[in-house]
Amino acid sequence: MKNLIKALAFSFALLISAPLFAQQSYQITIAPPVLQTEVIPDQPFAGAVWQPGYFNYDPVLENYSWVSGQWVTPPFAGATYISPTYELTSDGTYLFVHGRWIGVGGTTIMTTPRNDDTKQDLRERDKRNMEKIKDHEDD
C-alpha cells in the first residue's frame, strides 16, 4: 500500500511539473532567413556526425540569430540527425521543429534541442585518441 501511495504521489508530481519542462511555443510571424552556407571542417574523429547550423528565433528580440554547425558524437552507432526546421502553419505563422536523432526504421530517439557541450565532445575525442595510441603501442 505504501508503494502505491508513493507511486501515485510521484505520478501527480510529474503531472504538475510536466508543463514546466515542456518546450515553449510562440507564434512566429517573421519568415526564417535562408540558411547560411557553412564551411564544414574535417571530421575530428571517426563516427562524428555533422549537425548543420540553423537560425534560432528569439521571441524577446523578435529576430533570428545564427547557431553554427558542429561535429558531435551520436547517441549510438547508426543514428541519423534530422536538422531543425521551420514549418509554415495554416494560419500563416511559423513553427520551429527541433532537431532530433532517429534510429533504424525512422524511430525518433531524442527530440531535445541540440546540446552544445564542446567540453564533453573534447573529452570524448581525447579518450578515443588515447585508445588509438594505446592500441598502436600494443601492436
PDB file of C-alpha atoms in Angstrom, residues 8-107:
ATOM      1  CA  LEU A   8       0.581   7.976  -7.039  1.00  0.00           C
ATOM      2  CA  ALA A   9       2.320  10.915  -5.346  1.00  0.00           C
ATOM      3  CA  PHE A  10       5.236  10.682  -7.768  1.00  0.00           C
ATOM      4  CA  SER A  11       2.887  10.483 -10.777  1.00  0.00           C
ATOM      5  CA  PHE A  12       0.959  13.513  -9.534  1.00  0.00           C
ATOM      6  CA  ALA A  13       4.191  15.473  -9.071  1.00  0.00           C
ATOM      7  CA  LEU A  14       5.257  14.610 -12.629  1.00  0.00           C
ATOM      8  CA  LEU A  15       1.856  15.603 -13.968  1.00  0.00           C
ATOM      9  CA  ILE A  16       2.056  19.007 -12.308  1.00  0.00           C
ATOM     10  CA  SER A  17       5.688  19.656 -13.266  1.00  0.00           C
ATOM     11  CA  ALA A  18       5.467  18.418 -16.885  1.00  0.00           C
ATOM     12  CA  PRO A  19       4.407  21.825 -18.279  1.00  0.00           C
ATOM     13  CA  LEU A  20       7.468  23.377 -16.660  1.00  0.00           C
ATOM     14  CA  PHE A  21       9.724  21.147 -18.759  1.00  0.00           C
ATOM     15  CA  ALA A  22       7.754  21.478 -21.999  1.00  0.00           C
ATOM     16  CA  GLN A  23       9.223  23.466 -24.856  1.00  0.00           C
ATOM     17  CA  GLN A  24       7.833  26.961 -25.065  1.00  0.00           C
ATOM     18  CA  SER A  25       5.715  27.594 -28.096  1.00  0.00           C
ATOM     19  CA  TYR A  26       5.133  31.023 -29.575  1.00  0.00           C
ATOM     20  CA  GLN A  27       3.756  32.345 -32.801  1.00  0.00           C
ATOM     21  CA  ILE A  28       6.496  33.362 -35.191  1.00  0.00           C
ATOM     22  CA  THR A  29       5.195  35.788 -37.769  1.00  0.00           C
ATOM     23  CA  ILE A  30       8.547  36.533 -39.450  1.00  0.00           C
ATOM     24  CA  ALA A  31       9.735  34.030 -42.052  1.00  0.00           C
ATOM     25  CA  PRO A  32      13.091  32.430 -41.224  1.00  0.00           C
ATOM     26  CA  PRO A  33      16.068  33.640 -43.286  1.00  0.00           C
ATOM     27  CA  VAL A  34      17.657  31.454 -45.920  1.00  0.00           C
ATOM     28  CA  LEU A  35      20.196  29.105 -44.333  1.00  0.00           C
ATOM     29  CA  GLN A  36      23.786  30.287 -44.409  1.00  0.00           C
ATOM     30  CA  THR A  37      26.459  28.395 -46.290  1.00  0.00           C
ATOM     31  CA  GLU A  38      28.852  26.770 -43.850  1.00  0.00           C
ATOM     32  CA  VAL A  39      32.378  25.556 -44.393  1.00  0.00           C
ATOM     33  CA  ILE A  40      32.385  22.152 -42.738  1.00  0.00           C
ATOM     34  CA  PRO A  41      35.705  21.418 -41.032  1.00  0.00           C
ATOM     35  CA  ASP A  42      37.328  17.999 -41.318  1.00  0.00           C
ATOM     36  CA  GLN A  43      35.694  15.247 -39.319  1.00  0.00           C
ATOM     37  CA  PRO A  44      37.513  15.364 -35.963  1.00  0.00           C
ATOM     38  CA  PHE A  45      37.041  11.667 -35.136  1.00  0.00           C
ATOM     39  CA  ALA A  46      35.566   8.551 -36.682  1.00  0.00           C
ATOM     40  CA  GLY A  47      31.824   8.322 -36.186  1.00  0.00           C
ATOM     41  CA  ALA A  48      31.345  12.064 -35.630  1.00  0.00           C
ATOM     42  CA  VAL A  49      28.132  13.447 -37.128  1.00  0.00           C
ATOM     43  CA  TRP A  50      27.804  16.969 -38.501  1.00  0.00           C
ATOM     44  CA  GLN A  51      24.876  18.943 -37.096  1.00  0.00           C
ATOM     45  CA  PRO A  52      24.328  21.800 -39.555  1.00  0.00           C
ATOM     46  CA  GLY A  53      23.770  25.339 -38.395  1.00  0.00           C
ATOM     47  CA  TYR A  54      20.288  26.843 -38.200  1.00  0.00           C
ATOM     48  CA  PHE A  55      18.511  30.078 -37.356  1.00  0.00           C
ATOM     49  CA  ASN A  56      17.103  30.253 -33.837  1.00  0.00           C
ATOM     50  CA  TYR A  57      14.179  32.595 -33.234  1.00  0.00           C
ATOM     51  CA  ASP A  58      14.327  34.871 -30.179  1.00  0.00           C
ATOM     52  CA  PRO A  59      10.777  35.876 -29.158  1.00  0.00           C
ATOM     53  CA  VAL A  60      12.042  38.721 -26.957  1.00  0.00           C
ATOM     54  CA  LEU A  61      14.037  40.388 -29.735  1.00  0.00           C
ATOM     55  CA  GLU A  62      11.581  39.125 -32.375  1.00  0.00           C
ATOM     56  CA  ASN A  63      14.528  38.227 -34.579  1.00  0.00           C
ATOM     57  CA  TYR A  64      16.617  35.270 -35.689  1.00  0.00           C
ATOM     58  CA  SER A  65      20.202  34.506 -34.730  1.00  0.00           C
ATOM     59  CA  TRP A  66      22.534  32.008 -36.392  1.00  0.00           C
ATOM     60  CA  VAL A  67      23.653  28.912 -34.470  1.00  0.00           C
ATOM     61  CA  SER A  68      26.767  27.474 -36.147  1.00  0.00           C
ATOM     62  CA  GLY A  69      27.027  23.827 -37.095  1.00  0.00           C
ATOM     63  CA  GLN A  70      29.238  21.430 -35.163  1.00  0.00           C
ATOM     64  CA  TRP A  71      30.611  17.892 -35.087  1.00  0.00           C
ATOM     65  CA  VAL A  72      29.047  15.762 -32.332  1.00  0.00           C
ATOM     66  CA  THR A  73      29.011  12.233 -31.008  1.00  0.00           C
ATOM     67  CA  PRO A  74      25.750  10.478 -31.954  1.00  0.00           C
ATOM     68  CA  PRO A  75      23.752   8.843 -29.149  1.00  0.00           C
ATOM     69  CA  PHE A  76      24.521   5.409 -30.678  1.00  0.00           C
ATOM     70  CA  ALA A  77      26.083   3.934 -33.819  1.00  0.00           C
ATOM     71  CA  GLY A  78      23.896   4.315 -36.877  1.00  0.00           C
ATOM     72  CA  ALA A  79      21.823   7.228 -35.520  1.00  0.00           C
ATOM     73  CA  THR A  80      20.875   9.866 -38.091  1.00  0.00           C
ATOM     74  CA  TYR A  81      20.470  13.543 -37.222  1.00  0.00           C
ATOM     75  CA  ILE A  82      17.490  15.426 -38.657  1.00  0.00           C
ATOM     76  CA  SER A  83      18.147  19.178 -38.741  1.00  0.00           C
ATOM     77  CA  PRO A  84      15.790  21.678 -37.124  1.00  0.00           C
ATOM     78  CA  THR A  85      13.295  23.301 -39.470  1.00  0.00           C
ATOM     79  CA  TYR A  86      10.504  25.848 -39.548  1.00  0.00           C
ATOM     80  CA  GLU A  87       7.084  24.783 -40.791  1.00  0.00           C
ATOM     81  CA  LEU A  88       4.553  27.240 -42.174  1.00  0.00           C
ATOM     82  CA  THR A  89       1.229  26.666 -40.410  1.00  0.00           C
ATOM     83  CA  SER A  90      -2.256  27.151 -41.837  1.00  0.00           C
ATOM     84  CA  ASP A  91      -2.655  30.489 -40.029  1.00  0.00           C
ATOM     85  CA  GLY A  92       0.466  31.935 -41.707  1.00  0.00           C
ATOM     86  CA  THR A  93       2.784  31.656 -38.703  1.00  0.00           C
ATOM     87  CA  TYR A  94       5.915  29.525 -38.417  1.00  0.00           C
ATOM     88  CA  LEU A  95       6.513  26.626 -36.056  1.00  0.00           C
ATOM     89  CA  PHE A  96      10.049  25.675 -35.028  1.00  0.00           C
ATOM     90  CA  VAL A  97      10.664  21.905 -35.160  1.00  0.00           C
ATOM     91  CA  HIS A  98      13.696  20.931 -33.069  1.00  0.00           C
ATOM     92  CA  GLY A  99      16.480  18.812 -34.490  1.00  0.00           C
ATOM     93  CA  ARG A 100      16.307  15.170 -33.478  1.00  0.00           C
ATOM     94  CA  TRP A 101      18.054  11.843 -33.753  1.00  0.00           C
ATOM     95  CA  ILE A 102      16.364   8.920 -35.450  1.00  0.00           C
ATOM     96  CA  GLY A 103      17.274   5.266 -35.391  1.00  0.00           C
ATOM     97  CA  VAL A 104      16.710   2.302 -37.651  1.00  0.00           C
ATOM     98  CA  GLY A 105      13.243   2.364 -39.187  1.00  0.00           C
ATOM     99  CA  GLY A 106      12.786   6.086 -38.567  1.00  0.00           C
ATOM    100  CA  THR A 107      12.076   5.756 -34.845  1.00  0.00           C
TER     101      THR A 107
END
